[in-house]
mmCIF file of C-alpha atoms in Angstrom:
data_model
loop_
_atom_site.group_PDB
_atom_site.id
_atom_site.type_symbol
_atom_site.label_atom_id
_atom_site.label_comp_id
_atom_site.label_asym_id
_atom_site.label_seq_id
_atom_site.Cartn_x
_atom_site.Cartn_y
_atom_site.Cartn_z
ATOM 1 C CA MET A 169 -41.330 -128.790 -115.867
ATOM 2 C CA THR A 170 -41.812 -130.349 -118.816
ATOM 3 C CA GLY A 171 -40.681 -129.112 -122.709
ATOM 4 C CA ASP A 172 -39.458 -131.213 -125.964
ATOM 5 C CA VAL A 173 -35.942 -132.995 -126.561
ATOM 6 C CA ALA A 174 -34.958 -133.696 -129.733
ATOM 7 C CA VAL A 175 -33.615 -136.964 -131.147
ATOM 8 C CA LEU A 176 -30.376 -136.166 -132.762
ATOM 9 C CA GLY A 177 -29.461 -139.993 -133.202
ATOM 10 C CA ALA A 178 -30.588 -143.284 -133.952
ATOM 11 C CA GLY A 179 -28.827 -146.879 -133.977
ATOM 12 C CA MET A 180 -29.308 -150.424 -133.811
ATOM 13 C CA HIS A 181 -26.852 -153.805 -133.676
ATOM 14 C CA PRO A 182 -28.864 -155.765 -135.358
ATOM 15 C CA TRP A 183 -31.364 -158.828 -133.588
ATOM 16 C CA GLY A 184 -29.974 -162.602 -133.618
ATOM 17 C CA LYS A 185 -28.706 -165.127 -131.203
ATOM 18 C CA TRP A 186 -24.741 -164.069 -132.222
ATOM 19 C CA GLY A 187 -23.051 -165.370 -129.187
ATOM 20 C CA ARG A 188 -21.203 -162.400 -127.974
ATOM 21 C CA SER A 189 -21.303 -159.796 -124.777
ATOM 22 C CA PHE A 190 -24.057 -157.369 -124.769
ATOM 23 C CA VAL A 191 -21.263 -154.945 -124.244
ATOM 24 C CA GLU A 192 -20.198 -155.455 -127.585
ATOM 25 C CA TYR A 193 -23.517 -155.003 -129.006
ATOM 26 C CA GLY A 194 -24.538 -151.768 -126.756
ATOM 27 C CA THR A 195 -21.066 -150.228 -128.463
ATOM 28 C CA VAL A 196 -21.785 -150.873 -131.899
ATOM 29 C CA ALA A 197 -25.223 -148.830 -131.734
ATOM 30 C CA ALA A 198 -23.895 -146.151 -129.662
ATOM 31 C CA ARG A 199 -21.684 -145.993 -132.445
ATOM 32 C CA ALA A 200 -23.957 -146.012 -134.890
ATOM 33 C CA ALA A 201 -26.716 -143.510 -133.023
ATOM 34 C CA LEU A 202 -23.289 -140.803 -132.445
ATOM 35 C CA GLY A 203 -22.763 -141.594 -136.050
ATOM 36 C CA ASP A 204 -26.378 -140.637 -137.292
ATOM 37 C CA ALA A 205 -26.856 -137.652 -135.089
ATOM 38 C CA GLY A 206 -23.521 -136.671 -136.539
ATOM 39 C CA ILE A 207 -21.343 -135.950 -133.115
ATOM 40 C CA GLY A 208 -18.309 -136.761 -131.964
ATOM 41 C CA TRP A 209 -17.970 -139.412 -128.689
ATOM 42 C CA GLN A 210 -16.120 -136.080 -127.045
ATOM 43 C CA ASP A 211 -19.462 -133.939 -127.294
ATOM 44 C CA VAL A 212 -21.802 -136.433 -124.695
ATOM 45 C CA GLN A 213 -22.083 -135.073 -122.012
ATOM 46 C CA SER A 214 -23.935 -137.815 -120.053
ATOM 47 C CA VAL A 215 -24.571 -141.804 -120.628
ATOM 48 C CA VAL A 216 -27.483 -143.026 -119.824
ATOM 49 C CA GLY A 217 -27.590 -147.388 -119.590
ATOM 50 C CA ALA A 218 -30.764 -149.503 -119.270
ATOM 51 C CA ASP A 219 -28.874 -152.301 -117.514
ATOM 52 C CA THR A 220 -28.381 -155.852 -118.607
ATOM 53 C CA VAL A 221 -28.608 -157.983 -115.241
ATOM 54 C CA ARG A 222 -28.410 -161.184 -116.431
ATOM 55 C CA GLY A 223 -25.070 -160.076 -118.129
ATOM 56 C CA GLY A 224 -22.741 -160.232 -114.908
ATOM 57 C CA TYR A 225 -21.512 -157.589 -112.146
ATOM 58 C CA PRO A 226 -20.490 -155.032 -115.410
ATOM 59 C CA GLY A 227 -24.620 -154.648 -116.574
ATOM 60 C CA TYR A 228 -25.563 -153.477 -113.186
ATOM 61 C CA VAL A 229 -23.662 -150.749 -113.454
ATOM 62 C CA ALA A 230 -24.675 -149.734 -117.923
ATOM 63 C CA GLY A 231 -23.621 -146.624 -117.882
ATOM 64 C CA ALA A 232 -20.108 -146.782 -116.546
ATOM 65 C CA THR A 233 -19.987 -150.274 -118.821
ATOM 66 C CA PHE A 234 -20.489 -148.184 -121.738
ATOM 67 C CA ALA A 235 -18.887 -145.091 -121.500
ATOM 68 C CA GLN A 236 -15.623 -147.621 -120.433
ATOM 69 C CA ALA A 237 -16.013 -149.289 -123.826
ATOM 70 C CA LEU A 238 -16.982 -145.859 -125.768
ATOM 71 C CA GLY A 239 -13.351 -144.126 -123.846
ATOM 72 C CA TRP A 240 -13.525 -142.173 -120.714
ATOM 73 C CA GLN A 241 -14.310 -138.681 -121.405
ATOM 74 C CA GLY A 242 -15.452 -137.670 -118.406
ATOM 75 C CA ALA A 243 -19.008 -137.782 -118.762
ATOM 76 C CA ARG A 244 -21.493 -138.596 -116.330
ATOM 77 C CA VAL A 245 -22.790 -141.360 -115.957
ATOM 78 C CA THR A 246 -26.598 -143.420 -114.895
ATOM 79 C CA SER A 247 -27.630 -146.701 -114.764
ATOM 80 C CA VAL A 248 -31.141 -147.451 -114.675
ATOM 81 C CA TYR A 249 -33.274 -150.875 -113.926
ATOM 82 C CA ALA A 250 -36.906 -151.445 -114.960
ATOM 83 C CA ALA A 251 -37.204 -154.213 -116.717
ATOM 84 C CA CYS A 252 -38.615 -154.543 -119.702
ATOM 85 C CA ALA A 253 -39.489 -150.933 -119.166
ATOM 86 C CA SER A 254 -35.517 -149.755 -118.544
ATOM 87 C CA GLY A 255 -35.093 -148.099 -121.603
ATOM 88 C CA ALA A 256 -37.483 -146.132 -121.245
ATOM 89 C CA GLN A 257 -36.978 -145.025 -117.650
ATOM 90 C CA ALA A 258 -33.152 -144.288 -119.336
ATOM 91 C CA ILE A 259 -34.795 -141.825 -121.641
ATOM 92 C CA ASN A 260 -36.878 -140.487 -119.372
ATOM 93 C CA THR A 261 -33.480 -140.271 -117.101
ATOM 94 C CA ALA A 262 -31.887 -138.449 -120.365
ATOM 95 C CA ARG A 263 -34.727 -136.059 -121.315
ATOM 96 C CA ALA A 264 -34.723 -134.482 -117.036
ATOM 97 C CA GLN A 265 -31.269 -133.797 -117.140
ATOM 98 C CA ILE A 266 -31.391 -132.042 -120.492
ATOM 99 C CA LEU A 267 -34.880 -130.143 -119.585
ATOM 100 C CA ALA A 268 -33.209 -129.465 -116.053
ATOM 101 C CA GLY A 269 -29.891 -127.659 -117.590
ATOM 102 C CA MET A 270 -27.071 -130.766 -116.508
ATOM 103 C CA ALA A 271 -26.586 -132.085 -120.121
ATOM 104 C CA ASP A 272 -26.948 -130.457 -123.420
ATOM 105 C CA VAL A 273 -26.004 -133.965 -125.179
ATOM 106 C CA VAL A 274 -27.000 -137.581 -124.215
ATOM 107 C CA LEU A 275 -26.861 -140.705 -125.169
ATOM 108 C CA VAL A 276 -29.032 -143.726 -123.950
ATOM 109 C CA VAL A 277 -27.874 -147.312 -124.551
ATOM 110 C CA GLY A 278 -29.362 -150.659 -123.819
ATOM 111 C CA ALA A 279 -27.796 -153.891 -124.895
ATOM 112 C CA ASP A 280 -28.527 -157.542 -124.206
ATOM 113 C CA ALA A 281 -27.113 -161.109 -124.840
ATOM 114 C CA ALA A 282 -30.374 -163.015 -123.534
ATOM 115 C CA PRO A 283 -30.014 -166.741 -122.370
ATOM 116 C CA LYS A 284 -31.824 -169.380 -124.812
ATOM 117 C CA GLY A 285 -34.905 -170.592 -124.178
ATOM 118 C CA PHE A 286 -37.653 -168.769 -122.059
ATOM 119 C CA PHE A 287 -36.446 -166.854 -119.529
ATOM 120 C CA ALA A 288 -36.077 -168.433 -116.740
ATOM 121 C CA PRO A 289 -35.977 -167.401 -112.214
ATOM 122 C CA ALA A 290 -32.479 -166.389 -111.153
ATOM 123 C CA GLY A 291 -30.833 -168.524 -107.652
ATOM 124 C CA GLY A 292 -31.335 -168.580 -104.595
ATOM 125 C CA ASN A 293 -34.541 -168.193 -102.518
ATOM 126 C CA ARG A 294 -36.291 -165.765 -102.058
ATOM 127 C CA PRO A 295 -40.118 -166.619 -100.525
ATOM 128 C CA ASP A 296 -41.031 -162.589 -100.245
ATOM 129 C CA ASP A 297 -40.229 -162.168 -104.773
ATOM 130 C CA PRO A 298 -43.113 -162.436 -106.348
ATOM 131 C CA ASP A 299 -41.434 -163.388 -109.625
ATOM 132 C CA TRP A 300 -39.320 -166.053 -107.854
ATOM 133 C CA LEU A 301 -42.774 -167.472 -106.290
ATOM 134 C CA ARG A 302 -44.315 -167.906 -109.679
ATOM 135 C CA PHE A 303 -42.174 -170.345 -110.974
ATOM 136 C CA ARG A 304 -41.191 -172.208 -107.832
ATOM 137 C CA VAL A 305 -44.927 -172.454 -106.527
ATOM 138 C CA LEU A 306 -47.079 -172.610 -109.521
ATOM 139 C CA GLY A 307 -43.994 -173.534 -112.425
ATOM 140 C CA ALA A 308 -45.669 -170.082 -114.022
ATOM 141 C CA THR A 309 -43.423 -169.467 -116.755
ATOM 142 C CA ASN A 310 -43.349 -166.044 -118.984
ATOM 143 C CA PRO A 311 -45.300 -167.845 -121.835
ATOM 144 C CA ALA A 312 -47.453 -169.103 -118.951
ATOM 145 C CA TYR A 313 -49.283 -165.741 -118.043
ATOM 146 C CA PHE A 314 -48.831 -164.665 -121.949
ATOM 147 C CA ALA A 315 -51.698 -167.662 -122.791
ATOM 148 C CA LEU A 316 -54.188 -166.870 -119.622
ATOM 149 C CA TYR A 317 -54.287 -163.320 -120.973
ATOM 150 C CA ALA A 318 -54.877 -164.820 -124.155
ATOM 151 C CA ARG A 319 -57.361 -166.950 -122.058
ATOM 152 C CA ARG A 320 -59.613 -164.075 -120.866
ATOM 153 C CA ARG A 321 -59.651 -162.336 -124.493
ATOM 154 C CA MET A 322 -60.981 -165.530 -125.469
ATOM 155 C CA ALA A 323 -63.932 -165.642 -122.670
ATOM 156 C CA LEU A 324 -64.555 -162.193 -123.311
ATOM 157 C CA TYR A 325 -64.114 -161.241 -126.520
ATOM 158 C CA GLY A 326 -64.843 -163.921 -128.202
ATOM 159 C CA ASP A 327 -61.520 -163.766 -130.147
ATOM 160 C CA THR A 328 -60.081 -166.936 -132.072
ATOM 161 C CA ARG A 329 -56.952 -168.914 -132.469
ATOM 162 C CA ASP A 330 -57.171 -167.968 -135.802
ATOM 163 C CA ASP A 331 -57.525 -163.772 -135.280
ATOM 164 C CA PHE A 332 -53.814 -164.258 -133.220
ATOM 165 C CA ALA A 333 -52.405 -165.869 -135.759
ATOM 166 C CA LEU A 334 -53.401 -162.699 -138.360
ATOM 167 C CA VAL A 335 -51.093 -160.396 -135.365
ATOM 168 C CA LYS A 336 -48.015 -163.100 -136.190
ATOM 169 C CA VAL A 337 -48.679 -162.623 -140.101
ATOM 170 C CA LYS A 338 -48.545 -159.221 -140.067
ATOM 171 C CA ASN A 339 -45.618 -158.109 -138.138
ATOM 172 C CA ALA A 340 -43.923 -161.107 -140.212
ATOM 173 C CA ALA A 341 -44.238 -159.075 -143.024
ATOM 174 C CA ALA A 342 -43.026 -155.828 -141.873
ATOM 175 C CA GLY A 343 -39.857 -157.894 -140.259
ATOM 176 C CA ALA A 344 -39.000 -159.079 -143.326
ATOM 177 C CA LEU A 345 -38.691 -155.651 -144.462
ATOM 178 C CA ASN A 346 -36.217 -154.655 -141.860
ATOM 179 C CA SER A 347 -32.203 -155.040 -141.573
ATOM 180 C CA ASN A 348 -31.956 -155.191 -138.235
ATOM 181 C CA ALA A 349 -34.965 -157.392 -137.795
ATOM 182 C CA ARG A 350 -33.887 -161.283 -136.552
ATOM 183 C CA TYR A 351 -36.547 -163.208 -138.005
ATOM 184 C CA ARG A 352 -36.967 -162.182 -141.386
ATOM 185 C CA ALA A 353 -39.221 -163.631 -143.520
ATOM 186 C CA PRO A 354 -43.175 -163.618 -144.193
ATOM 187 C CA VAL A 355 -45.422 -166.047 -142.303
ATOM 188 C CA THR A 356 -48.520 -167.796 -142.739
ATOM 189 C CA ALA A 357 -51.702 -168.425 -140.310
ATOM 190 C CA GLU A 358 -51.112 -171.913 -142.134
ATOM 191 C CA GLN A 359 -47.797 -171.756 -140.250
ATOM 192 C CA VAL A 360 -48.611 -169.814 -137.695
ATOM 193 C CA ALA A 361 -51.643 -172.846 -136.488
ATOM 194 C CA ALA A 362 -49.384 -175.855 -137.275
ATOM 195 C CA SER A 363 -46.412 -174.400 -134.614
ATOM 196 C CA ALA A 364 -45.495 -176.518 -131.348
ATOM 197 C CA VAL A 365 -48.459 -175.798 -128.891
ATOM 198 C CA VAL A 366 -46.967 -173.506 -126.301
ATOM 199 C CA ALA A 367 -49.098 -173.134 -124.010
ATOM 200 C CA ASP A 368 -52.418 -173.159 -124.833
ATOM 201 C CA PRO A 369 -53.720 -170.889 -126.887
ATOM 202 C CA LEU A 370 -50.896 -169.996 -128.416
ATOM 203 C CA ARG A 371 -48.543 -171.905 -130.669
ATOM 204 C CA LEU A 372 -44.736 -170.933 -130.664
ATOM 205 C CA LEU A 373 -44.717 -168.477 -133.857
ATOM 206 C CA ASP A 374 -47.702 -166.663 -131.135
ATOM 207 C CA ILE A 375 -44.930 -165.903 -128.237
ATOM 208 C CA CYS A 376 -41.361 -163.371 -129.010
ATOM 209 C CA ALA A 377 -38.015 -165.636 -128.832
ATOM 210 C CA THR A 378 -35.269 -163.743 -126.529
ATOM 211 C CA SER A 379 -32.842 -162.352 -128.450
ATOM 212 C CA ASP A 380 -28.947 -160.539 -128.223
ATOM 213 C CA GLY A 381 -29.802 -156.808 -129.466
ATOM 214 C CA ALA A 382 -29.161 -153.594 -128.552
ATOM 215 C CA ALA A 383 -30.927 -149.681 -129.777
ATOM 216 C CA ALA A 384 -29.178 -146.068 -128.897
ATOM 217 C CA VAL A 385 -30.347 -142.498 -129.290
ATOM 218 C CA VAL A 386 -29.077 -139.448 -128.665
ATOM 219 C CA LEU A 387 -31.021 -137.208 -127.150
ATOM 220 C CA SER A 388 -30.697 -133.149 -126.872
ATOM 221 C CA SER A 389 -32.105 -130.271 -126.001
ATOM 222 C CA MET A 390 -33.899 -128.194 -128.952
ATOM 223 C CA GLU A 391 -31.595 -125.136 -128.130
ATOM 224 C CA PHE A 392 -28.348 -127.898 -129.449
ATOM 225 C CA ALA A 393 -29.818 -129.263 -132.204
ATOM 226 C CA ARG A 394 -30.811 -125.840 -133.707
ATOM 227 C CA ARG A 395 -26.996 -124.540 -133.347
ATOM 228 C CA HIS A 396 -25.829 -128.210 -134.837
ATOM 229 C CA GLY A 397 -27.905 -127.839 -138.027
ATOM 230 C CA ALA A 398 -31.125 -129.546 -137.007
ATOM 231 C CA ALA A 399 -34.054 -127.357 -137.626
ATOM 232 C CA ASP A 400 -36.254 -129.916 -137.273
ATOM 233 C CA PRO A 401 -35.521 -132.608 -135.650
ATOM 234 C CA VAL A 402 -37.616 -135.388 -133.732
ATOM 235 C CA ARG A 403 -38.615 -134.595 -130.714
ATOM 236 C CA ILE A 404 -40.046 -136.327 -127.943
ATOM 237 C CA ARG A 405 -42.833 -134.638 -126.428
ATOM 238 C CA ALA A 406 -43.729 -137.158 -123.418
ATOM 239 C CA VAL A 407 -42.457 -140.182 -121.136
ATOM 240 C CA SER A 408 -45.157 -142.323 -118.940
ATOM 241 C CA THR A 409 -43.640 -144.777 -116.042
ATOM 242 C CA VAL A 410 -46.538 -144.323 -114.506
ATOM 243 C CA THR A 411 -46.947 -147.285 -112.239
ATOM 244 C CA PRO A 412 -51.035 -149.171 -111.240
ATOM 245 C CA THR A 413 -53.404 -147.546 -109.196
ATOM 246 C CA TYR A 414 -54.827 -150.058 -106.045
ATOM 247 C CA PRO A 415 -56.512 -152.350 -106.321
ATOM 248 C CA LYS A 416 -55.888 -154.162 -109.495
ATOM 249 C CA ALA A 417 -58.245 -155.965 -110.400
ATOM 250 C CA VAL A 418 -56.934 -157.923 -113.410
ATOM 251 C CA LEU A 419 -53.640 -160.538 -112.806
ATOM 252 C CA ASP A 420 -50.794 -159.115 -114.088
ATOM 253 C CA LEU A 421 -46.901 -160.793 -114.647
ATOM 254 C CA PRO A 422 -45.801 -161.760 -111.924
ATOM 255 C CA ASP A 423 -48.155 -161.828 -110.060
ATOM 256 C CA ILE A 424 -49.606 -164.829 -109.244
ATOM 257 C CA ALA A 425 -52.856 -163.203 -107.350
ATOM 258 C CA THR A 426 -55.158 -159.599 -107.960
ATOM 259 C CA ASP A 427 -55.188 -157.027 -105.220
ATOM 260 C CA SER A 428 -59.044 -156.986 -103.381
ATOM 261 C CA ALA A 429 -61.793 -155.102 -104.728
ATOM 262 C CA VAL A 430 -63.979 -156.215 -101.368
ATOM 263 C CA ALA A 431 -62.533 -153.035 -99.574
ATOM 264 C CA ALA A 432 -62.754 -150.833 -102.519
ATOM 265 C CA GLU A 433 -64.569 -149.798 -106.259
ATOM 266 C CA PRO A 434 -61.922 -151.495 -108.932
ATOM 267 C CA ALA A 435 -60.166 -148.666 -110.800
ATOM 268 C CA PRO A 436 -61.648 -147.178 -113.931
ATOM 269 C CA GLU A 437 -59.106 -147.964 -116.156
ATOM 270 C CA THR A 438 -56.337 -150.707 -116.442
ATOM 271 C CA PHE A 439 -52.354 -150.228 -115.595
ATOM 272 C CA ARG A 440 -52.067 -150.270 -119.132
ATOM 273 C CA ALA A 441 -54.765 -148.030 -120.246
ATOM 274 C CA SER A 442 -53.619 -145.601 -117.528
ATOM 275 C CA ILE A 443 -49.548 -145.597 -118.975
ATOM 276 C CA ALA A 444 -51.239 -144.362 -122.173
ATOM 277 C CA ARG A 445 -53.392 -141.627 -120.720
ATOM 278 C CA ALA A 446 -50.478 -139.930 -119.102
ATOM 279 C CA ALA A 447 -48.464 -140.076 -122.304
ATOM 280 C CA TYR A 448 -51.491 -138.193 -124.465
ATOM 281 C CA GLU A 449 -52.326 -136.054 -121.471
ATOM 282 C CA GLU A 450 -48.813 -134.444 -121.163
ATOM 283 C CA ALA A 451 -48.243 -134.699 -125.511
ATOM 284 C CA GLY A 452 -51.129 -132.475 -125.473
ATOM 285 C CA ILE A 453 -52.657 -135.451 -128.308
ATOM 286 C CA GLY A 454 -55.214 -138.006 -128.805
ATOM 287 C CA PRO A 455 -54.821 -141.170 -130.415
ATOM 288 C CA ASP A 456 -56.402 -139.942 -132.547
ATOM 289 C CA GLU A 457 -53.720 -138.263 -133.910
ATOM 290 C CA LEU A 458 -51.194 -140.939 -134.247
ATOM 291 C CA SER A 459 -50.088 -141.861 -137.248
ATOM 292 C CA LEU A 460 -48.100 -145.027 -135.701
ATOM 293 C CA ALA A 461 -47.110 -146.947 -132.657
ATOM 294 C CA GLU A 462 -44.874 -149.512 -131.099
ATOM 295 C CA VAL A 463 -45.740 -151.686 -128.860
ATOM 296 C CA TYR A 464 -44.278 -154.905 -126.472
ATOM 297 C CA ASP A 465 -45.706 -157.661 -128.526
ATOM 298 C CA LEU A 466 -45.027 -160.474 -126.360
ATOM 299 C CA SER A 467 -47.651 -162.639 -127.680
ATOM 300 C CA THR A 468 -49.489 -162.105 -130.580
ATOM 301 C CA ALA A 469 -52.839 -161.712 -127.960
ATOM 302 C CA LEU A 470 -51.105 -159.413 -126.157
ATOM 303 C CA GLU A 471 -51.367 -156.996 -129.264
ATOM 304 C CA LEU A 472 -54.559 -157.015 -129.451
ATOM 305 C CA GLU A 473 -54.316 -155.570 -125.128
ATOM 306 C CA TRP A 474 -52.282 -152.612 -126.369
ATOM 307 C CA TYR A 475 -54.973 -151.663 -128.834
ATOM 308 C CA GLU A 476 -57.346 -150.325 -126.671
ATOM 309 C CA ASP A 477 -55.041 -149.669 -123.946
ATOM 310 C CA ILE A 478 -53.898 -146.838 -126.144
ATOM 311 C CA GLY A 479 -57.068 -145.680 -127.725
ATOM 312 C CA LEU A 480 -57.128 -146.981 -130.664
ATOM 313 C CA CYS A 481 -60.380 -148.528 -129.914
ATOM 314 C CA ALA A 482 -62.792 -150.009 -127.598
ATOM 315 C CA ALA A 483 -61.992 -151.977 -125.297
ATOM 316 C CA GLY A 484 -63.279 -155.955 -127.346
ATOM 317 C CA GLU A 485 -62.638 -154.560 -130.668
ATOM 318 C CA GLY A 486 -58.615 -155.305 -130.861
ATOM 319 C CA ALA A 487 -59.301 -158.589 -133.301
ATOM 320 C CA LYS A 488 -61.403 -156.129 -135.746
ATOM 321 C CA LEU A 489 -58.588 -153.982 -136.198
ATOM 322 C CA VAL A 490 -56.969 -156.219 -136.885
ATOM 323 C CA ARG A 491 -58.847 -158.221 -139.358
ATOM 324 C CA GLU A 492 -59.984 -155.201 -141.463
ATOM 325 C CA GLY A 493 -55.875 -154.648 -142.222
ATOM 326 C CA ALA A 494 -55.779 -150.868 -140.031
ATOM 327 C CA THR A 495 -52.669 -151.848 -138.095
ATOM 328 C CA ALA A 496 -50.426 -153.407 -140.874
ATOM 329 C CA LEU A 497 -48.069 -151.382 -143.357
ATOM 330 C CA GLY A 498 -50.977 -149.810 -145.232
ATOM 331 C CA GLY A 499 -53.765 -149.306 -143.075
ATOM 332 C CA ARG A 500 -55.253 -146.332 -140.771
ATOM 333 C CA ILE A 501 -52.866 -146.674 -138.128
ATOM 334 C CA PRO A 502 -50.143 -149.402 -138.749
ATOM 335 C CA VAL A 503 -48.526 -150.620 -135.177
ATOM 336 C CA ASN A 504 -45.113 -152.018 -135.066
ATOM 337 C CA PRO A 505 -44.202 -151.220 -138.559
ATOM 338 C CA SER A 506 -40.679 -152.051 -136.872
ATOM 339 C CA GLY A 507 -41.867 -156.214 -136.964
ATOM 340 C CA GLY A 508 -42.347 -155.377 -133.661
ATOM 341 C CA LEU A 509 -40.876 -158.225 -130.814
ATOM 342 C CA ALA A 510 -42.419 -161.157 -133.252
ATOM 343 C CA SER A 511 -39.834 -160.286 -135.483
ATOM 344 C CA PHE A 512 -37.394 -159.196 -133.161
ATOM 345 C CA GLY A 513 -37.202 -161.126 -130.209
ATOM 346 C CA GLU A 514 -36.563 -159.869 -126.211
ATOM 347 C CA ALA A 515 -33.412 -157.398 -125.612
ATOM 348 C CA VAL A 516 -34.978 -156.672 -122.604
ATOM 349 C CA PRO A 517 -32.495 -153.025 -121.976
ATOM 350 C CA ALA A 518 -32.950 -151.696 -125.375
ATOM 351 C CA GLN A 519 -36.015 -152.855 -126.669
ATOM 352 C CA ALA A 520 -37.907 -149.784 -125.357
ATOM 353 C CA ILE A 521 -35.008 -147.748 -127.175
ATOM 354 C CA ALA A 522 -35.776 -150.022 -130.359
ATOM 355 C CA GLN A 523 -39.226 -148.791 -130.296
ATOM 356 C CA VAL A 524 -37.995 -145.049 -130.072
ATOM 357 C CA CYS A 525 -35.564 -145.776 -132.657
ATOM 358 C CA GLU A 526 -38.362 -147.019 -134.940
ATOM 359 C CA LEU A 527 -40.736 -143.867 -134.695
ATOM 360 C CA THR A 528 -37.523 -141.970 -135.043
ATOM 361 C CA TRP A 529 -36.814 -143.293 -138.297
ATOM 362 C CA GLN A 530 -40.593 -143.180 -139.270
ATOM 363 C CA LEU A 531 -41.308 -139.665 -138.405
ATOM 364 C CA ARG A 532 -37.752 -138.257 -140.428
ATOM 365 C CA GLY A 533 -39.205 -140.880 -143.446
ATOM 366 C CA THR A 534 -36.226 -142.473 -144.142
ATOM 367 C CA ALA A 535 -38.333 -145.794 -142.786
ATOM 368 C CA ALA A 536 -37.247 -147.307 -146.437
ATOM 369 C CA GLU A 537 -40.263 -149.918 -147.474
ATOM 370 C CA ARG A 538 -41.055 -149.648 -144.051
ATOM 371 C CA GLN A 539 -41.923 -145.722 -144.639
ATOM 372 C CA ILE A 540 -46.268 -144.740 -143.171
ATOM 373 C CA PRO A 541 -46.269 -142.128 -145.616
ATOM 374 C CA GLY A 542 -46.549 -138.185 -144.025
ATOM 375 C CA ALA A 543 -46.138 -139.829 -140.142
ATOM 376 C CA ARG A 544 -46.152 -136.811 -137.617
ATOM 377 C CA ALA A 545 -46.565 -138.404 -134.446
ATOM 378 C CA GLY A 546 -46.191 -141.389 -132.661
ATOM 379 C CA ILE A 547 -46.673 -143.585 -129.132
ATOM 380 C CA THR A 548 -45.183 -146.204 -128.411
ATOM 381 C CA ALA A 549 -45.700 -148.869 -125.133
ATOM 382 C CA ASN A 550 -45.158 -151.476 -123.385
ATOM 383 C CA GLN A 551 -44.271 -152.460 -119.441
ATOM 384 C CA GLY A 552 -41.997 -153.517 -116.741
ATOM 385 C CA LEU A 553 -41.699 -156.007 -113.855
ATOM 386 C CA PHE A 554 -43.728 -155.429 -111.159
ATOM 387 C CA GLY A 555 -45.417 -152.195 -111.808
ATOM 388 C CA HIS A 556 -43.409 -150.004 -114.433
ATOM 389 C CA GLY A 557 -44.649 -148.119 -117.153
ATOM 390 C CA SER A 558 -43.523 -147.673 -120.763
ATOM 391 C CA ALA A 559 -44.836 -144.813 -122.917
ATOM 392 C CA VAL A 560 -42.826 -142.606 -125.172
ATOM 393 C CA VAL A 561 -44.459 -140.095 -127.660
ATOM 394 C CA ALA A 562 -42.488 -138.645 -130.549
ATOM 395 C CA VAL A 563 -43.559 -135.866 -132.810
ATOM 396 C CA ARG A 564 -42.162 -134.070 -135.988
#
């Protein structure tokens, strides 16, 4: 059974490099979400935590970690890990509990205290782990993959470094209006071009940082929302957590080879496109009905891929959208009105939840200077390592 669940509250801890525990960040976000929902911690019947694997042992049991930090009160707990899709998986778990009648009110929390610089492999020898192999055998960091994606776009579609820079300019302009963003200064295309080359053709300002931060949402049944006085809340209508289809003919992080297409025809759509399609099918809407989108801009070039994957344009036309200003605030279909990862950086367990926070504020009409007039429907999209899909459709 599927159906709507209400987003009663949304809260965040500002992104940055604060040098404190992820538990502190998550607790701040959770209390902000509870306050926004107008309910007390004692009213929460379940806590779903998105795991912070690098944060030490407590991060592996994030549900209990946050429940303890807020004060034991008997709520059931669940912990979820799906790399960068952890937040969407946590939201889906909470939604399933509500629709199954296991809980009326669920708190979802994700928080991280990220390492300095780009992510490095975990310790130990794991020759059967593709994430370990790509670091140790190829020396392929995350930005190396981002650069391969960018080069592919340049070769297939004629995208240029200037097109990529426009994505950063757009997102920085939106992030400058967001008090939760880490980077709150406008950026020019000239500044992008002058920044250091990290993995050609991408420069430092083309690639997102790693950050500390947290996000939380309070979800409830529609019946509880009405009893609570929320007659027309933002509603989550679909969550997609699909996996790829064999054969996967496009190289994807962290793999170092594609599936063989010798014995089977390539799938009719890419993995990322299948994530969005599943969300649209469940929600009963199409991309032409969207007011906004929050997508996973690990790099400027990757954001252009998402335009095509979520159906805003045909393959190869992403750069045209950003050149026309269609995806900027005030454009036809704003993408990353929060400022995206370009303005926040990665706080891995929190980022898919943060995307839903932005949809919530936009659909409520409370996004202040970032507000998209008349916003009625939005989608989030990202993906986690090892084939974790992540998309959420919210409506008002």
